[in-house]
Each structure stands twice: as structure tokens, then as C-alpha cells.
Short mmCIF file of C-alpha atoms in Angstrom, two decimals:
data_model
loop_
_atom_site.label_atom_id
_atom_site.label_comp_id
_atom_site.label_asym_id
_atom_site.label_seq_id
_atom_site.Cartn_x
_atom_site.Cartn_y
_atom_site.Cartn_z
CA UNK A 1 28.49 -14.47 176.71
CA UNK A 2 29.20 -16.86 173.25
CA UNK A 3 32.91 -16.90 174.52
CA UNK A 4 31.31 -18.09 177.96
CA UNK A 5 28.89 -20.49 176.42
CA UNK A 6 31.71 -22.00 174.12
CA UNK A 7 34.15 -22.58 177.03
CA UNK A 8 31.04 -24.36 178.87
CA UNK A 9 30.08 -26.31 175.66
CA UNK A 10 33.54 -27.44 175.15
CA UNK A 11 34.41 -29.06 178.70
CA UNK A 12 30.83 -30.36 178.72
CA UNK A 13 32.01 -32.63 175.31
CA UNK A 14 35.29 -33.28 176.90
CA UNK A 15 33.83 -34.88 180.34
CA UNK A 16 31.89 -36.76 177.87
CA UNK A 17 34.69 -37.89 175.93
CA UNK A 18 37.48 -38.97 179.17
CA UNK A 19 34.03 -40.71 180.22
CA UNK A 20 33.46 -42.66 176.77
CA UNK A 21 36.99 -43.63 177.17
CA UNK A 22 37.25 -44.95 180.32
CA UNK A 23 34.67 -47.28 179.38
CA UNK A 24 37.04 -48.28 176.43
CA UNK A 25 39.85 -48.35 178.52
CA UNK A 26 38.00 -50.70 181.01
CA UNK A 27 37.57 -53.02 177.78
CA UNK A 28 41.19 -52.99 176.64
CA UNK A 29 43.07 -52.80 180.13
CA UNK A 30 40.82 -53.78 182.64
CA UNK A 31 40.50 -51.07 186.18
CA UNK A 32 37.42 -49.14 187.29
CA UNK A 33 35.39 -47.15 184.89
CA UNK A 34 35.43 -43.95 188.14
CA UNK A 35 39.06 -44.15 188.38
CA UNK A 36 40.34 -44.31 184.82
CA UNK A 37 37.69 -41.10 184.29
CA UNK A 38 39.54 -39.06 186.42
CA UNK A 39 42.85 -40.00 185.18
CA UNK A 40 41.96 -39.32 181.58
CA UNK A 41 40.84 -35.57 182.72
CA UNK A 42 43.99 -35.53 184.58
CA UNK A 43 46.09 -36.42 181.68
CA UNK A 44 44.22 -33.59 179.22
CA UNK A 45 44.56 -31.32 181.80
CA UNK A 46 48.28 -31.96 182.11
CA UNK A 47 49.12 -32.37 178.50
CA UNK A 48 45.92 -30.29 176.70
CA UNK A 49 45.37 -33.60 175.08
CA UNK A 50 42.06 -34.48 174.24
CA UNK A 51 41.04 -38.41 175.82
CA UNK A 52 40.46 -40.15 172.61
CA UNK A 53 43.90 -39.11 171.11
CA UNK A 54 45.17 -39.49 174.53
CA UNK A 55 43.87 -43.44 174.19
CA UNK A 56 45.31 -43.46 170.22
CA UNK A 57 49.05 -43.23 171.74
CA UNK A 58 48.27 -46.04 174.71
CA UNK A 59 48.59 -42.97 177.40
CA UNK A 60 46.51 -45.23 179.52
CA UNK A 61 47.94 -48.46 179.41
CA UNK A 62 50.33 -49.93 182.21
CA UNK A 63 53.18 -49.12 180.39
CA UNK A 64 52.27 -46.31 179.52
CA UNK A 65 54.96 -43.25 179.81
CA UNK A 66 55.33 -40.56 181.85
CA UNK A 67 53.10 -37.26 180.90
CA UNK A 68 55.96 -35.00 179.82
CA UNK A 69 56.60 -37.79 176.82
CA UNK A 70 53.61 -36.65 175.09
CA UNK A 71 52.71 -33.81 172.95
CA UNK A 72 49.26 -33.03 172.05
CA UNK A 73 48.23 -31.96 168.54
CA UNK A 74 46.71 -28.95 170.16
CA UNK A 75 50.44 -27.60 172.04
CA UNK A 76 52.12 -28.30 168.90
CA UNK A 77 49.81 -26.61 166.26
CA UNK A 78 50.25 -23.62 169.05
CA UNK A 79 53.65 -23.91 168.71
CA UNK A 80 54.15 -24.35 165.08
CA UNK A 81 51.51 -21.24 165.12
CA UNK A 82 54.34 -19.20 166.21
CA UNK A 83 57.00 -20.07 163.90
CA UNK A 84 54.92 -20.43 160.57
CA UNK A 85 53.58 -17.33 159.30
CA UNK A 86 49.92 -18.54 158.76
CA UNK A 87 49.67 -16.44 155.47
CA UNK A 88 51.97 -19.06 153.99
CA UNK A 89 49.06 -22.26 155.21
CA UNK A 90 47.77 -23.14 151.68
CA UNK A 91 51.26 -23.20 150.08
CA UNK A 92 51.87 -26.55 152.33
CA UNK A 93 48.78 -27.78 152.89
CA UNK A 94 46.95 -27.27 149.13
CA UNK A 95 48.24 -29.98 146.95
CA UNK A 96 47.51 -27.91 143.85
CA UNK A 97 49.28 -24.55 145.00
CA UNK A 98 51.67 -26.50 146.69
CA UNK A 99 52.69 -27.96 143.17
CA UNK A 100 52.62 -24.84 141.49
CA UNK A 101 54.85 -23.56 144.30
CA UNK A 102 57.30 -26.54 143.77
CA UNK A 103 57.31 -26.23 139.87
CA UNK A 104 58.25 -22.51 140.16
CA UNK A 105 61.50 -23.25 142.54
CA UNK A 106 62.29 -26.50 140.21
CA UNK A 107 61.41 -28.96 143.54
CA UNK A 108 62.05 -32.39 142.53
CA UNK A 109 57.99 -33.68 142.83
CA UNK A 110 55.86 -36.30 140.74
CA UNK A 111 54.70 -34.78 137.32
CA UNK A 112 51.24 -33.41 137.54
CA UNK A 113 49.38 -34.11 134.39
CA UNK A 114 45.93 -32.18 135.74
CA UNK A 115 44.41 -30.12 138.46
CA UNK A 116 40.51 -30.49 138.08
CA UNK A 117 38.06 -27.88 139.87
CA UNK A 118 34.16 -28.66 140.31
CA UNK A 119 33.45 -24.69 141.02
CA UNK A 120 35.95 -23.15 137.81
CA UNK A 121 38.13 -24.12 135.17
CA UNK A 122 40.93 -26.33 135.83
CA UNK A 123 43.86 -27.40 133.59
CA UNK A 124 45.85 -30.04 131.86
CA UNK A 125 48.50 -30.32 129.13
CA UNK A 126 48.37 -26.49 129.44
CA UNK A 127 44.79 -26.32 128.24
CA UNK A 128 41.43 -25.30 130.50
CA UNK A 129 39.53 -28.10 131.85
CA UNK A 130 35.50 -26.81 132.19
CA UNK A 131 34.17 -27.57 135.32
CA UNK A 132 31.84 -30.42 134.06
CA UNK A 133 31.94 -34.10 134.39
CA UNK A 134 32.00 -34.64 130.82
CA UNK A 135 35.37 -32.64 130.70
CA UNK A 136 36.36 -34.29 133.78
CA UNK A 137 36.26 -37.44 132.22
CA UNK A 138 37.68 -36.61 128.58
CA UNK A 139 40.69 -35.48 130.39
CA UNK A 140 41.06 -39.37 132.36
CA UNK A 141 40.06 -40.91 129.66
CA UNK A 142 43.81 -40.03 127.85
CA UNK A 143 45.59 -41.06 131.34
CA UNK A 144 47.41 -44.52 131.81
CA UNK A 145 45.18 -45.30 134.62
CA UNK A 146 47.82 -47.96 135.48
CA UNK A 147 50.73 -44.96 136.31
CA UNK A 148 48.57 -41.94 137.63
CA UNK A 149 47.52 -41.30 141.44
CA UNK A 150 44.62 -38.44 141.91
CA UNK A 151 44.59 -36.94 145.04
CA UNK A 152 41.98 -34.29 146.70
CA UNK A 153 44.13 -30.71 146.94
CA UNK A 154 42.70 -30.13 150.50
CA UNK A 155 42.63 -33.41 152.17
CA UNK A 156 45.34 -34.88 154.54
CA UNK A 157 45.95 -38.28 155.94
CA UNK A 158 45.50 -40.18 152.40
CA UNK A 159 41.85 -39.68 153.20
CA UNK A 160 39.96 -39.67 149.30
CA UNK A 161 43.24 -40.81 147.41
CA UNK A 162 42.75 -42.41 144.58
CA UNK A 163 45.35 -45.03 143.23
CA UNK A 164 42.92 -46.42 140.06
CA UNK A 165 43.59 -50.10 138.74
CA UNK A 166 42.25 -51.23 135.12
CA UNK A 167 41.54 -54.89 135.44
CA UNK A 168 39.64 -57.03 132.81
CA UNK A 169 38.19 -53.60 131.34
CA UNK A 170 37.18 -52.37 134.50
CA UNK A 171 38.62 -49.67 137.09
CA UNK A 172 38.96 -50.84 140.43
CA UNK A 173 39.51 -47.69 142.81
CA UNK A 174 40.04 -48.76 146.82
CA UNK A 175 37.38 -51.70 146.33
CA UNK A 176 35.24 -49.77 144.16
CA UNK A 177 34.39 -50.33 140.50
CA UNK A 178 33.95 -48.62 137.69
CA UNK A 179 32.41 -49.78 134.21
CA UNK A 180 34.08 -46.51 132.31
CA UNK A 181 36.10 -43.76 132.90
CA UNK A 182 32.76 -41.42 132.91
CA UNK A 183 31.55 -43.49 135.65
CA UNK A 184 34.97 -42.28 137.98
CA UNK A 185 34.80 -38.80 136.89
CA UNK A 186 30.95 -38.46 137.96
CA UNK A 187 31.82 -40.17 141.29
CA UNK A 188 34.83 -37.92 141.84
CA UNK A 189 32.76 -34.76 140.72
CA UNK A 190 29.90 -35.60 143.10
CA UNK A 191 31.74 -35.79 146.14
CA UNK A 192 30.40 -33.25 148.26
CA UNK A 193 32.95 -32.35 150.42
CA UNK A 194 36.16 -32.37 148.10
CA UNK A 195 35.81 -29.83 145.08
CA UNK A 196 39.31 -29.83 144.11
CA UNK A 197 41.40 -32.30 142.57
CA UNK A 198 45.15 -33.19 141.83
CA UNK A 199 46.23 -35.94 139.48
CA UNK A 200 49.94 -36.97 139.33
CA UNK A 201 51.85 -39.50 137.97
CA UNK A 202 52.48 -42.52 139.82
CA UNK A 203 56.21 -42.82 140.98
CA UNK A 204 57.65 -46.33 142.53
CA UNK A 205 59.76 -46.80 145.02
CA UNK A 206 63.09 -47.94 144.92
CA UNK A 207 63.57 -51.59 144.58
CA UNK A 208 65.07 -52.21 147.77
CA UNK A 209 62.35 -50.44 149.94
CA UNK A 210 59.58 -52.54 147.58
CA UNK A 211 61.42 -55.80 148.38
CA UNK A 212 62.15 -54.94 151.83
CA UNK A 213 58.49 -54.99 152.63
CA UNK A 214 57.41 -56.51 149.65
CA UNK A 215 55.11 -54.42 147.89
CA UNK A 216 54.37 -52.90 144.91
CA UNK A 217 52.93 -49.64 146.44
CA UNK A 218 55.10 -46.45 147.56
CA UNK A 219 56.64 -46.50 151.02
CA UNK A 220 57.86 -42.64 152.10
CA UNK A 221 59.70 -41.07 154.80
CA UNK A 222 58.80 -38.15 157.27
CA UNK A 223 61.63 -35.18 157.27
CA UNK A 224 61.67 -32.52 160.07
CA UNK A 225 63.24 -29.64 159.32
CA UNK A 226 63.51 -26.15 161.55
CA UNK A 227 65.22 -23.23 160.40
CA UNK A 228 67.37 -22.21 163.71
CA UNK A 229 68.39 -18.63 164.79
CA UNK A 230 70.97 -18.01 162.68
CA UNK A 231 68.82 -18.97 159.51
CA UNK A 232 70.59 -22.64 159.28
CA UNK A 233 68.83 -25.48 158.10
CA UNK A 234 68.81 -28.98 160.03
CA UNK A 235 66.88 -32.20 160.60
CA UNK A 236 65.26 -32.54 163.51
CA UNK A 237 64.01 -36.28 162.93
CA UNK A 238 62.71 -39.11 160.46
CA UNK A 239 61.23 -42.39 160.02
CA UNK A 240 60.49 -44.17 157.41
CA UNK A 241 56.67 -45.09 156.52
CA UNK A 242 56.71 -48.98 156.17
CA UNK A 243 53.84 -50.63 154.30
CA UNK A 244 52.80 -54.04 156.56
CA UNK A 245 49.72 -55.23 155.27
CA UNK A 246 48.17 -54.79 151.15
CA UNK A 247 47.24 -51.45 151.82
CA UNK A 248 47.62 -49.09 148.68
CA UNK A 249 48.97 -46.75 150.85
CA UNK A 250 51.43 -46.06 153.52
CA UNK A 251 49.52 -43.81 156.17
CA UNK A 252 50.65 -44.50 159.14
CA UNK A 253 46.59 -43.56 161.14
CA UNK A 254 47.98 -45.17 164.45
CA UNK A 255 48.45 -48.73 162.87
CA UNK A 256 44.51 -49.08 161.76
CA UNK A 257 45.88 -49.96 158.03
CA UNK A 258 48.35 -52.73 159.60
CA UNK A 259 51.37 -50.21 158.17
CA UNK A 260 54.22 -49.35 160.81
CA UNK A 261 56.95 -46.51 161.60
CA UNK A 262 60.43 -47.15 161.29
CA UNK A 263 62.82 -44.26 162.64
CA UNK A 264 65.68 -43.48 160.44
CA UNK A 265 69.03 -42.72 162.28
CA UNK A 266 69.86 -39.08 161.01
CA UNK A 267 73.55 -39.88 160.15
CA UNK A 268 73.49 -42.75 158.71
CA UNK A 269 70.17 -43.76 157.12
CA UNK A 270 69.88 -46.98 158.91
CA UNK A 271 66.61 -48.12 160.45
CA UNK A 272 65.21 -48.96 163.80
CA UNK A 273 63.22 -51.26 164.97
CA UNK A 274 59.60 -50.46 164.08
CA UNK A 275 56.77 -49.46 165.99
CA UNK A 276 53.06 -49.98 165.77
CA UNK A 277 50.23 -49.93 167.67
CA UNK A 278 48.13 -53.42 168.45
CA UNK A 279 43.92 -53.34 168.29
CA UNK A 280 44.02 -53.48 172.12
CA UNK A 281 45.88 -49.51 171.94
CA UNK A 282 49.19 -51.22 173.31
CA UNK A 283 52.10 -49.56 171.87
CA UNK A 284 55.38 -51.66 170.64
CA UNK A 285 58.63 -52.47 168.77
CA UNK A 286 59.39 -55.38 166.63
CA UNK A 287 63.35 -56.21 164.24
CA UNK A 288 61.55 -58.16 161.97
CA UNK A 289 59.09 -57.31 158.97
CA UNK A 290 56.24 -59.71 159.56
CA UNK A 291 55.69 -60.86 155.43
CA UNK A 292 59.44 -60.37 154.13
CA UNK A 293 60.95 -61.80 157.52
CA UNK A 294 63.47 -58.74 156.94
CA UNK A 295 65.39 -57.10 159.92
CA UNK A 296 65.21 -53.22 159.90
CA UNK A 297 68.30 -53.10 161.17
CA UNK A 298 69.51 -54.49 158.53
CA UNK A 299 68.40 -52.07 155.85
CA UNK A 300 70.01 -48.02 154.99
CA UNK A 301 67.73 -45.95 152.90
CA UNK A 302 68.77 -46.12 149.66
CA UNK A 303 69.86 -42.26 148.68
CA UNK A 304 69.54 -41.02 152.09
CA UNK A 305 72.50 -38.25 151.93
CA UNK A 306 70.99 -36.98 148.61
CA UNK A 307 67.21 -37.03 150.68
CA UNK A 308 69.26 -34.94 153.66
CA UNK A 309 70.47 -32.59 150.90
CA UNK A 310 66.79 -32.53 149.15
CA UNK A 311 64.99 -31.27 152.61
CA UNK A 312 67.46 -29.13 153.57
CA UNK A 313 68.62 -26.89 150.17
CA UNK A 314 64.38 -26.49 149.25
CA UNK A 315 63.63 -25.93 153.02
CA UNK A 316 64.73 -22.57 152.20
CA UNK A 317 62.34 -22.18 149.20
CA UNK A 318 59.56 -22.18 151.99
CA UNK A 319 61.67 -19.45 154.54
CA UNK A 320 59.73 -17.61 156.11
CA UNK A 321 58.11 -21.24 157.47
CA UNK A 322 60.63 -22.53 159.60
CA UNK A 323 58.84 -25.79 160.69
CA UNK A 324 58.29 -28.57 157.99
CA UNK A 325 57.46 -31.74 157.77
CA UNK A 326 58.37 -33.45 154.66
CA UNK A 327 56.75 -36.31 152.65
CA UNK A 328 59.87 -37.72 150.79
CA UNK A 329 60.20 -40.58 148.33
CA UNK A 330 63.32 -42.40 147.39
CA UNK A 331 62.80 -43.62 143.54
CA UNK A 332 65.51 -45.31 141.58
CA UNK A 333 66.69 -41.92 140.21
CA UNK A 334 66.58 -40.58 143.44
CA UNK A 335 64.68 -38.83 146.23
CA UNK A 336 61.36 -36.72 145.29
CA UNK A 337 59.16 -34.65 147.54
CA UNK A 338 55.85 -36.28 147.76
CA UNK A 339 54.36 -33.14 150.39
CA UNK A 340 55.37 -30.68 152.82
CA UNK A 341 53.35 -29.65 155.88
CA UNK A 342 53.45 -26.96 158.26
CA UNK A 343 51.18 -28.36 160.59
CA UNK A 344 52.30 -32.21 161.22
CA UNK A 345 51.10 -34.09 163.98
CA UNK A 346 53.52 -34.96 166.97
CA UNK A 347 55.18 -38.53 166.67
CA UNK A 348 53.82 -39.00 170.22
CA UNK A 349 54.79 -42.83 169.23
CA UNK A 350 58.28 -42.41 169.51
CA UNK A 351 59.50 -41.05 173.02
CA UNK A 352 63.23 -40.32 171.45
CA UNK A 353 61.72 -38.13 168.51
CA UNK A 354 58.91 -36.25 170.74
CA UNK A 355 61.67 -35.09 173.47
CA UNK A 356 63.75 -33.87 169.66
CA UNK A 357 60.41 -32.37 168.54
CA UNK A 358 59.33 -30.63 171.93
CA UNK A 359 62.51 -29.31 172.25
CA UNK A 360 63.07 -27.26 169.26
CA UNK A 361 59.22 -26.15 168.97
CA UNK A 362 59.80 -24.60 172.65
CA UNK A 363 63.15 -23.23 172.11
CA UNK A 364 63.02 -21.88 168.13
CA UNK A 365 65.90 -19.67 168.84
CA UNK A 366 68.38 -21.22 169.80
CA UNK A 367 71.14 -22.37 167.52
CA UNK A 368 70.86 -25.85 166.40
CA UNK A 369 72.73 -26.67 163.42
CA UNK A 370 76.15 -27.59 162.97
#
């Protein structure tokens, strides 16, 4: 009866939803409310995608593409399901066990100089951290604020990152400020829903990505790795996360933070032309950065046989996860691993890299790699 109920309560809040965007849709592309109703229950039903992420990817536009070119979060975290033991979920997608994991397999990731814990002790410089804001912010307090990043352990999406900036005696954190350090600390400790903290140092990019877009802030790439049947390690795909606007970050979140996607050819490092996604949920490409007047074409990844080799030698630290999707950062020393994650979304924007994507998530066993 509760499974019954569920099922009931479920495509209740999805009619509501294809209805909710219709009327959006109706705002951005014009058409009947009735008519672009049914075709956003059509398209869910088709592609298990829910409406509203359905409208993210422009599914509904006039040039939109056909429904086989998309791939909703829901089929892929089914199919990823299948090929990552879920045992193994926290080692990806905890930032805090996920750096313990990488410091025990000597993974190449930014120094972490504390892991802070509102409900027990955490640590730094190898001593216990008590679960207080006092400690909390005695344990700042010796940080350059100017070189660290803090980051919640269980969040994704650069949702409650923290990139702090001391400015005339003040700490400015993503347009808030601070008049001390204890002030930070007891905002970070009262934040209900995040009881778990990471802070790292602060790595930079490598001067020719920062001039490229011309930005201080760091720019990083999405890796795909699959392990194939024989146990081989490849790359199924990559872009580049391109920083557009002064956003302190480089999350992509469908083009809301006026940041873009650049694929990366696999063989050669060189980019494509970049996509984003306008306010009206129209999808498309552009050559040229809009502040630097750059080409993509024009630029290789610095480093980007050493950030092949990176992926693909600690790829088989995680075995038995055979799906990844990698975080990586080329620095002037060379390429560092940011994250890794299990469960990535589906780069529905690029029809190239979903047919890759789609292709190896349905077929896991077949041989792949050279």
C-alpha cells in the first residue's frame, strides 16, 4: 500500500512539474501551454528525465535534439549503480575520507591542513581539534586565509565552498564579511545542514589557463575513466571547466554562474569550441572567450599527457569502481586531483560526449582500451 501510495505521490508531483514547465517554456519559446505539457511527459517518459532538468539541457527548444541524445541523471546513476560497488560511495563522494584515501595511495591532491567536525573531534597538524567553535577558530586563526579553500566533506556542486579573502582587516567570504576569524568559525559551525568540514590549501592554476580566461581563480577539467573487461584503464571523455564571468569558482550549474564547458580532444589536449547555456535555456557554441578575446582552438592544456597518465595509473587505486569522474587541476608543477566521483551527472550538453558516455555505461564489458 506505501509502495502504491509512493508511485501515486510521485507522478502526481511530476504532472505538476511538465505542467510548471510548459508554462516556462511558453515564456522562453513561445507554443501552447496544452501542447508543450504533453510533450514534456512524453519526453520523461521516453528518457526517465524529470521536466525541469529536461528544460536545464534546452530539450524543448526548436533546436532541440533528438530524444536518444539525452541521458537522464536518473538512467545513469542506474547505470553507474551497476558498475560501482556502492560500499565504496563515501570514498568518492566524502571530501575528508576521500583525502585520507588519496594520502594513503600517495594521489597527487592539495595539502589538507584540517578536517573540522561539529559532532566529534577533528584534526590538524596531527593534533585533535574539539568540536567547539572556539577550537574551530584557534585552528583558522594560524591559516593564511589568503592560500586556504574550506570546503563542506559532503556537499557537491561547489555548493558551501568557501574561498576566504582578508581585505583591509576584514574577511570577505562569497560577499559575506567577517570582523574576526571567530566570527567565520561560528558561522561555519552553525550551519545546520553541513557538520563536516575540509580545509585545503589553495592551489593556482597554471599561468596559461589563468591568462587564457583571465582570472585569478582555479579553472579544472572533468576526466572519465571506465575500467573495461579486461581490467584496462581508458578515457572515455573531458572538457575543460572555463571560468567566464568573476565567479570564485568554476562550476559549471548549466551556465547560471556565466562559466562555460570546453571539450578537450582526448589525443591531443586541444580545445573545442565552448558551450553554454543562454537565460532563455537555448543551448550553444562560441571560438572566442568573451573577456580575453582568446580562441579555444587555439589553446592545448598545458600537461595534458601527464593529466592522461594521472587518471589513468590512480584509477586503479579506486578498482573495484570502474566509473569515475575526475576533478583534475593542471598547476605549474603539474596536474593534481582536485575530486573523484562515482556518481557524475551526464554531459547531456555535449551530444558527441553523451553518445561516448551512453555507450560504455550500457555496454561495461566490452573491451575498450587500446
Amino acid at each position: 500500500m506505501k509502495k502504491l501510495w509512493r508511485r501515486h505521490k510521485d507522478n502526481f508531483s511530476l504532472i505538476q512539474e511538465a505542467y510548471i514547465v510548459a508554462g516556462l517554456c511558453v515564456k522562453y519559446y513561445g507554443g501552447t501551454r496544452i501542447r508543450l505539457f504533453f510533450q514534456a511527459l512524453r519526453f520523461t517518459w521516453e528518457t526517465k528525465m524529470r521536466p525541469m532538468e529536461a528544460l536545464e539541457y534546452g530539450a524543448f527548444s526548436s533546436g532541440a535534439r533528438q530524444y536518444s541524445d539525452y541521458l537522464s541523471k536518473r538512467t545513469c546513476s542506474v547505470l553507474q549503480s551497476r558498475l560501482n560497488p556502492q560500499d565504496w560511495f563515501w570514498v568518492t563522494e566524502d571530501k575528508g575520507i576521500f583525502q585520507s584515501f588519496c594520502d594513503a595511495n600517495k594521489i597527487q591532491t592539495p595539502k589538507c591542513l584540517a578536517l573540522l567536525f561539529r559532532n566529534s573531534s577533528g584534526i590538524s597538524s596531527g593534533r585533535p581539534v574539539p568540536a567547539t567553535k572556539s577550537a574551530w577558530a584557534e585552528v583558522i586563526s594560524r591559516l593564511d586565509l589568503d592560500k586556504v579553500v574550506i570546503k563542506p566533506c559532503r556537499h557537491s556542486y561547489g555548493r558551501g565552498l568557501l574561498v576566504p579573502l582578508v581585505r583591509e582587516g576584514r574577511i570577505e567570504v562569497n560577499n559575506i564579511k567577517f570582523d574576526s576569524v571567530q566570527e567565520l568559525a561560528n558561522y561555519m559551525f552553525d550551519l545546520p545542514e553541513l557538520t563536516s568540514w575540509i580545509v585545503q590549501e589553495r592551489i593556482q592554476s597554471h599561468s596559461a589557463l589563468s591568462e587564457f580566461s583571465g582570472t585569478k581563480h582555479l579553472q579544472t577539467m572533468r576526466i572519465y575513466t571506465h575500467v573495461d573487461k579486461r581490467g584496462k584503464i581508458f578515457i572515455i571523455d573531458a572538457f575543460l571547466k572555463v571560468i567566464g564571468g568573476d565567479a570564485a569558482i568554476d562550476n559549471f550549474q548549466h551556465g547560471s554562474l556565466g562559466n562555460f564547458i570546453a571539450p578537450i580532444d582526448i589525443e591531443s589536449g586541444q580545445l573545442e569550441s565552448a558551450i553554454t547555456r543562454s537565460p532563455d535555456m537555448l543551448w550553444y557554441r562560441f571560438d572566442v572567450h568573451p573577456r580575453t578575446k582568446r580562441k579555444f582552438q587555439e589553446l592545448t592544456i598545458p600537461l595534458w599527457e601527464h593529466a592522461k597518465e594521472l587518471v589513468i595509473k590512480n584509477a586503479e587505486c579506486f578498482k573495484p569502481i570502474r566509473s569515475l569522474g575526475w576533478d583534475v587541476a593542471i598547476t605549474e608543477d603539474g596536474p593534481v586531483v582536485i575530486e573523484t566521483n562515482m556518481r557524475w551527472d551526464p554531459p547531456n550538453w555535449n551530444p558527441e560526449t553523451i553518445h561516448n558516455v551512453r555507450n560504455v555505461l550500457e555496454n561495461p564489458d566490452n573491451v575498450f582500451a587500446k
